[in-house]
Amino acid sequence: VQLQAFGGGLVQAGGSLRLACAGSGRTFSTSVMGWFRQAPGKEREFVAAIRESTYYADSVKGRFTISRDNAKNTVYLEMNSLKPEDTALYYCALGTTYRAVRYRAGYDYWGQGTQVTVSS
């Protein structure tokens, strides 16, 4: 399985970005897909996940939206009202079993990360 994340960049506070993660090598539609992020000096943290349902970290609820296009093997993260504290390297991940979606242990494959920087 290979995951390729892209769409990061530099944006001002209050702005928006849309991340995408394209997967290959596995039946995408039956997998749980997640986004995590890691800021310098901090642990990698859960952001959002999707299978039949969607899940969000409290810090992004109402601002971020996760979606997927199974025909394209792609998962998206629409990020609105961005804040400087959203600055991090964002990783997409794929889980082959539907469990522990809010935790790193729930995922089997990881993409390489895409940088999001929000300036104040």
PDB file of C-alpha atoms in Angstrom:
ATOM      1  CA  VAL A   1       0.000   0.000   0.000  1.00  0.00           C
ATOM      2  CA  GLN A   2       1.251   3.444  -0.892  1.00  0.00           C
ATOM      3  CA  LEU A   3      -0.207   6.722   0.301  1.00  0.00           C
ATOM      4  CA  GLN A   4       0.681  10.079  -1.190  1.00  0.00           C
ATOM      5  CA  ALA A   5      -0.426  13.218   0.623  1.00  0.00           C
ATOM      6  CA  PHE A   6      -0.365  16.644  -0.982  1.00  0.00           C
ATOM      7  CA  GLY A   7      -1.994  20.052  -0.810  1.00  0.00           C
ATOM      8  CA  GLY A   8      -0.115  21.618   2.082  1.00  0.00           C
ATOM      9  CA  GLY A   9       1.248  25.113   1.982  1.00  0.00           C
ATOM     10  CA  LEU A  10       1.510  28.491   3.657  1.00  0.00           C
ATOM     11  CA  VAL A  11      -1.714  30.303   4.477  1.00  0.00           C
ATOM     12  CA  GLN A  12      -2.717  33.230   6.661  1.00  0.00           C
ATOM     13  CA  ALA A  13      -4.803  32.735   9.769  1.00  0.00           C
ATOM     14  CA  GLY A  14      -8.468  32.476   8.855  1.00  0.00           C
ATOM     15  CA  GLY A  15      -7.656  30.985   5.478  1.00  0.00           C
ATOM     16  CA  SER A  16      -8.365  27.571   4.015  1.00  0.00           C
ATOM     17  CA  LEU A  17      -6.490  24.632   2.557  1.00  0.00           C
ATOM     18  CA  ARG A  18      -7.566  21.323   1.120  1.00  0.00           C
ATOM     19  CA  LEU A  19      -5.350  18.309   1.632  1.00  0.00           C
ATOM     20  CA  ALA A  20      -5.651  15.142  -0.410  1.00  0.00           C
ATOM     21  CA  CYS A  21      -4.245  11.674   0.039  1.00  0.00           C
ATOM     22  CA  ALA A  22      -4.216   9.207  -2.830  1.00  0.00           C
ATOM     23  CA  GLY A  23      -3.875   5.514  -2.072  1.00  0.00           C
ATOM     24  CA  SER A  24      -2.874   2.532  -4.153  1.00  0.00           C
ATOM     25  CA  GLY A  25      -2.346  -1.162  -3.672  1.00  0.00           C
ATOM     26  CA  ARG A  26      -5.420  -2.009  -1.676  1.00  0.00           C
ATOM     27  CA  THR A  27      -9.201  -1.952  -1.856  1.00  0.00           C
ATOM     28  CA  PHE A  28      -9.640   1.531  -0.565  1.00  0.00           C
ATOM     29  CA  SER A  29     -13.365   1.537   0.132  1.00  0.00           C
ATOM     30  CA  THR A  30     -13.213  -0.975   2.991  1.00  0.00           C
ATOM     31  CA  SER A  31     -10.402   0.799   4.811  1.00  0.00           C
ATOM     32  CA  VAL A  32     -10.612   3.439   7.472  1.00  0.00           C
ATOM     33  CA  MET A  33      -8.699   6.570   6.468  1.00  0.00           C
ATOM     34  CA  GLY A  34      -7.300   9.062   8.913  1.00  0.00           C
ATOM     35  CA  TRP A  35      -5.399  12.304   9.135  1.00  0.00           C
ATOM     36  CA  PHE A  36      -2.900  12.994  11.889  1.00  0.00           C
ATOM     37  CA  ARG A  37      -0.571  15.921  12.432  1.00  0.00           C
ATOM     38  CA  GLN A  38       2.694  16.548  14.188  1.00  0.00           C
ATOM     39  CA  ALA A  39       4.018  19.928  15.213  1.00  0.00           C
ATOM     40  CA  PRO A  40       7.705  20.439  16.074  1.00  0.00           C
ATOM     41  CA  GLY A  41       8.484  19.059  19.505  1.00  0.00           C
ATOM     42  CA  LYS A  42       5.048  17.502  19.911  1.00  0.00           C
ATOM     43  CA  GLU A  43       3.533  14.062  19.593  1.00  0.00           C
ATOM     44  CA  ARG A  44       1.682  13.073  16.461  1.00  0.00           C
ATOM     45  CA  GLU A  45      -2.006  13.678  17.151  1.00  0.00           C
ATOM     46  CA  PHE A  46      -5.280  12.576  15.656  1.00  0.00           C
ATOM     47  CA  VAL A  47      -7.132  15.053  13.446  1.00  0.00           C
ATOM     48  CA  ALA A  48      -9.927  13.220  11.623  1.00  0.00           C
ATOM     49  CA  ALA A  49     -10.978   9.813  10.313  1.00  0.00           C
ATOM     50  CA  ILE A  50     -13.593   8.348   8.018  1.00  0.00           C
ATOM     51  CA  ARG A  51     -15.095   5.069   7.091  1.00  0.00           C
ATOM     52  CA  GLU A  52     -18.885   4.979   7.176  1.00  0.00           C
ATOM     53  CA  SER A  53     -18.819   7.600   9.925  1.00  0.00           C
ATOM     54  CA  THR A  54     -16.570  10.566  10.454  1.00  0.00           C
ATOM     55  CA  TYR A  55     -14.553  11.372  13.545  1.00  0.00           C
ATOM     56  CA  TYR A  56     -12.839  14.626  14.541  1.00  0.00           C
ATOM     57  CA  ALA A  57     -10.526  15.897  17.207  1.00  0.00           C
ATOM     58  CA  ASP A  58     -12.197  18.511  19.373  1.00  0.00           C
ATOM     59  CA  SER A  59      -9.629  21.080  18.277  1.00  0.00           C
ATOM     60  CA  VAL A  60     -10.752  20.907  14.634  1.00  0.00           C
ATOM     61  CA  LYS A  61     -14.442  20.075  14.931  1.00  0.00           C
ATOM     62  CA  GLY A  62     -16.537  22.571  13.021  1.00  0.00           C
ATOM     63  CA  ARG A  63     -13.544  23.834  11.020  1.00  0.00           C
ATOM     64  CA  PHE A  64     -12.228  20.721   9.240  1.00  0.00           C
ATOM     65  CA  THR A  65     -14.157  18.274   7.079  1.00  0.00           C
ATOM     66  CA  ILE A  66     -12.941  14.835   6.036  1.00  0.00           C
ATOM     67  CA  SER A  67     -14.364  13.149   2.958  1.00  0.00           C
ATOM     68  CA  ARG A  68     -13.445  10.376   0.558  1.00  0.00           C
ATOM     69  CA  ASP A  69     -13.862   9.431  -3.080  1.00  0.00           C
ATOM     70  CA  ASN A  70     -13.559   5.656  -3.271  1.00  0.00           C
ATOM     71  CA  ALA A  71     -13.589   5.682  -7.064  1.00  0.00           C
ATOM     72  CA  LYS A  72     -10.391   7.755  -6.950  1.00  0.00           C
ATOM     73  CA  ASN A  73      -8.919   6.037  -3.886  1.00  0.00           C
ATOM     74  CA  THR A  74      -8.561   9.481  -2.354  1.00  0.00           C
ATOM     75  CA  VAL A  75      -9.370  11.012   1.002  1.00  0.00           C
ATOM     76  CA  TYR A  76      -9.609  14.771   1.529  1.00  0.00           C
ATOM     77  CA  LEU A  77      -9.279  17.129   4.462  1.00  0.00           C
ATOM     78  CA  GLU A  78     -10.928  20.494   3.948  1.00  0.00           C
ATOM     79  CA  MET A  79      -9.487  22.919   6.483  1.00  0.00           C
ATOM     80  CA  ASN A  80     -11.209  26.234   7.114  1.00  0.00           C
ATOM     81  CA  SER A  81     -10.699  29.034   9.632  1.00  0.00           C
ATOM     82  CA  LEU A  82      -7.107  27.955  10.034  1.00  0.00           C
ATOM     83  CA  LYS A  83      -5.202  29.028  13.123  1.00  0.00           C
ATOM     84  CA  PRO A  84      -1.454  29.282  13.770  1.00  0.00           C
ATOM     85  CA  GLU A  85      -1.773  26.304  16.115  1.00  0.00           C
ATOM     86  CA  ASP A  86      -2.840  24.185  13.133  1.00  0.00           C
ATOM     87  CA  THR A  87       0.714  24.470  11.822  1.00  0.00           C
ATOM     88  CA  ALA A  88       2.119  20.951  11.535  1.00  0.00           C
ATOM     89  CA  LEU A  89       3.175  18.172   9.228  1.00  0.00           C
ATOM     90  CA  TYR A  90      -0.038  16.410   8.241  1.00  0.00           C
ATOM     91  CA  TYR A  91      -0.017  12.673   7.638  1.00  0.00           C
ATOM     92  CA  CYS A  92      -2.649  10.462   6.084  1.00  0.00           C
ATOM     93  CA  ALA A  93      -3.028   6.892   7.223  1.00  0.00           C
ATOM     94  CA  LEU A  94      -4.910   3.747   6.252  1.00  0.00           C
ATOM     95  CA  GLY A  95      -6.298   1.185   8.642  1.00  0.00           C
ATOM     96  CA  THR A  96      -7.229  -2.286   7.466  1.00  0.00           C
ATOM     97  CA  THR A  97      -9.483  -2.959  10.433  1.00  0.00           C
ATOM     98  CA  TYR A  98     -12.118  -0.643  11.826  1.00  0.00           C
ATOM     99  CA  ARG A  99     -10.768  -0.065  15.302  1.00  0.00           C
ATOM    100  CA  ALA A 100      -9.154   2.622  17.449  1.00  0.00           C
ATOM    101  CA  VAL A 101      -9.607   5.221  14.727  1.00  0.00           C
ATOM    102  CA  ARG A 102      -8.418   8.033  17.012  1.00  0.00           C
ATOM    103  CA  TYR A 103      -5.099   6.357  17.754  1.00  0.00           C
ATOM    104  CA  ARG A 104      -1.953   5.716  15.728  1.00  0.00           C
ATOM    105  CA  ALA A 105      -2.184   2.022  16.577  1.00  0.00           C
ATOM    106  CA  GLY A 106      -5.387   1.794  14.568  1.00  0.00           C
ATOM    107  CA  TYR A 107      -3.534   2.352  11.289  1.00  0.00           C
ATOM    108  CA  ASP A 108      -1.284   0.082   9.278  1.00  0.00           C
ATOM    109  CA  TYR A 109       0.058   2.348   6.538  1.00  0.00           C
ATOM    110  CA  TRP A 110       1.215   5.971   6.541  1.00  0.00           C
ATOM    111  CA  GLY A 111       1.925   8.577   3.921  1.00  0.00           C
ATOM    112  CA  GLN A 112       4.949  10.821   3.919  1.00  0.00           C
ATOM    113  CA  GLY A 113       3.322  13.978   5.264  1.00  0.00           C
ATOM    114  CA  THR A 114       2.560  17.387   3.832  1.00  0.00           C
ATOM    115  CA  GLN A 115       3.465  20.632   5.611  1.00  0.00           C
ATOM    116  CA  VAL A 116       0.787  23.112   6.626  1.00  0.00           C
ATOM    117  CA  THR A 117       1.966  26.472   7.923  1.00  0.00           C
ATOM    118  CA  VAL A 118      -0.496  29.077   9.192  1.00  0.00           C
ATOM    119  CA  SER A 119       0.864  32.567   9.729  1.00  0.00           C
ATOM    120  CA  SER A 120      -0.653  34.987  12.219  1.00  0.00           C
TER     121      SER A 120
END
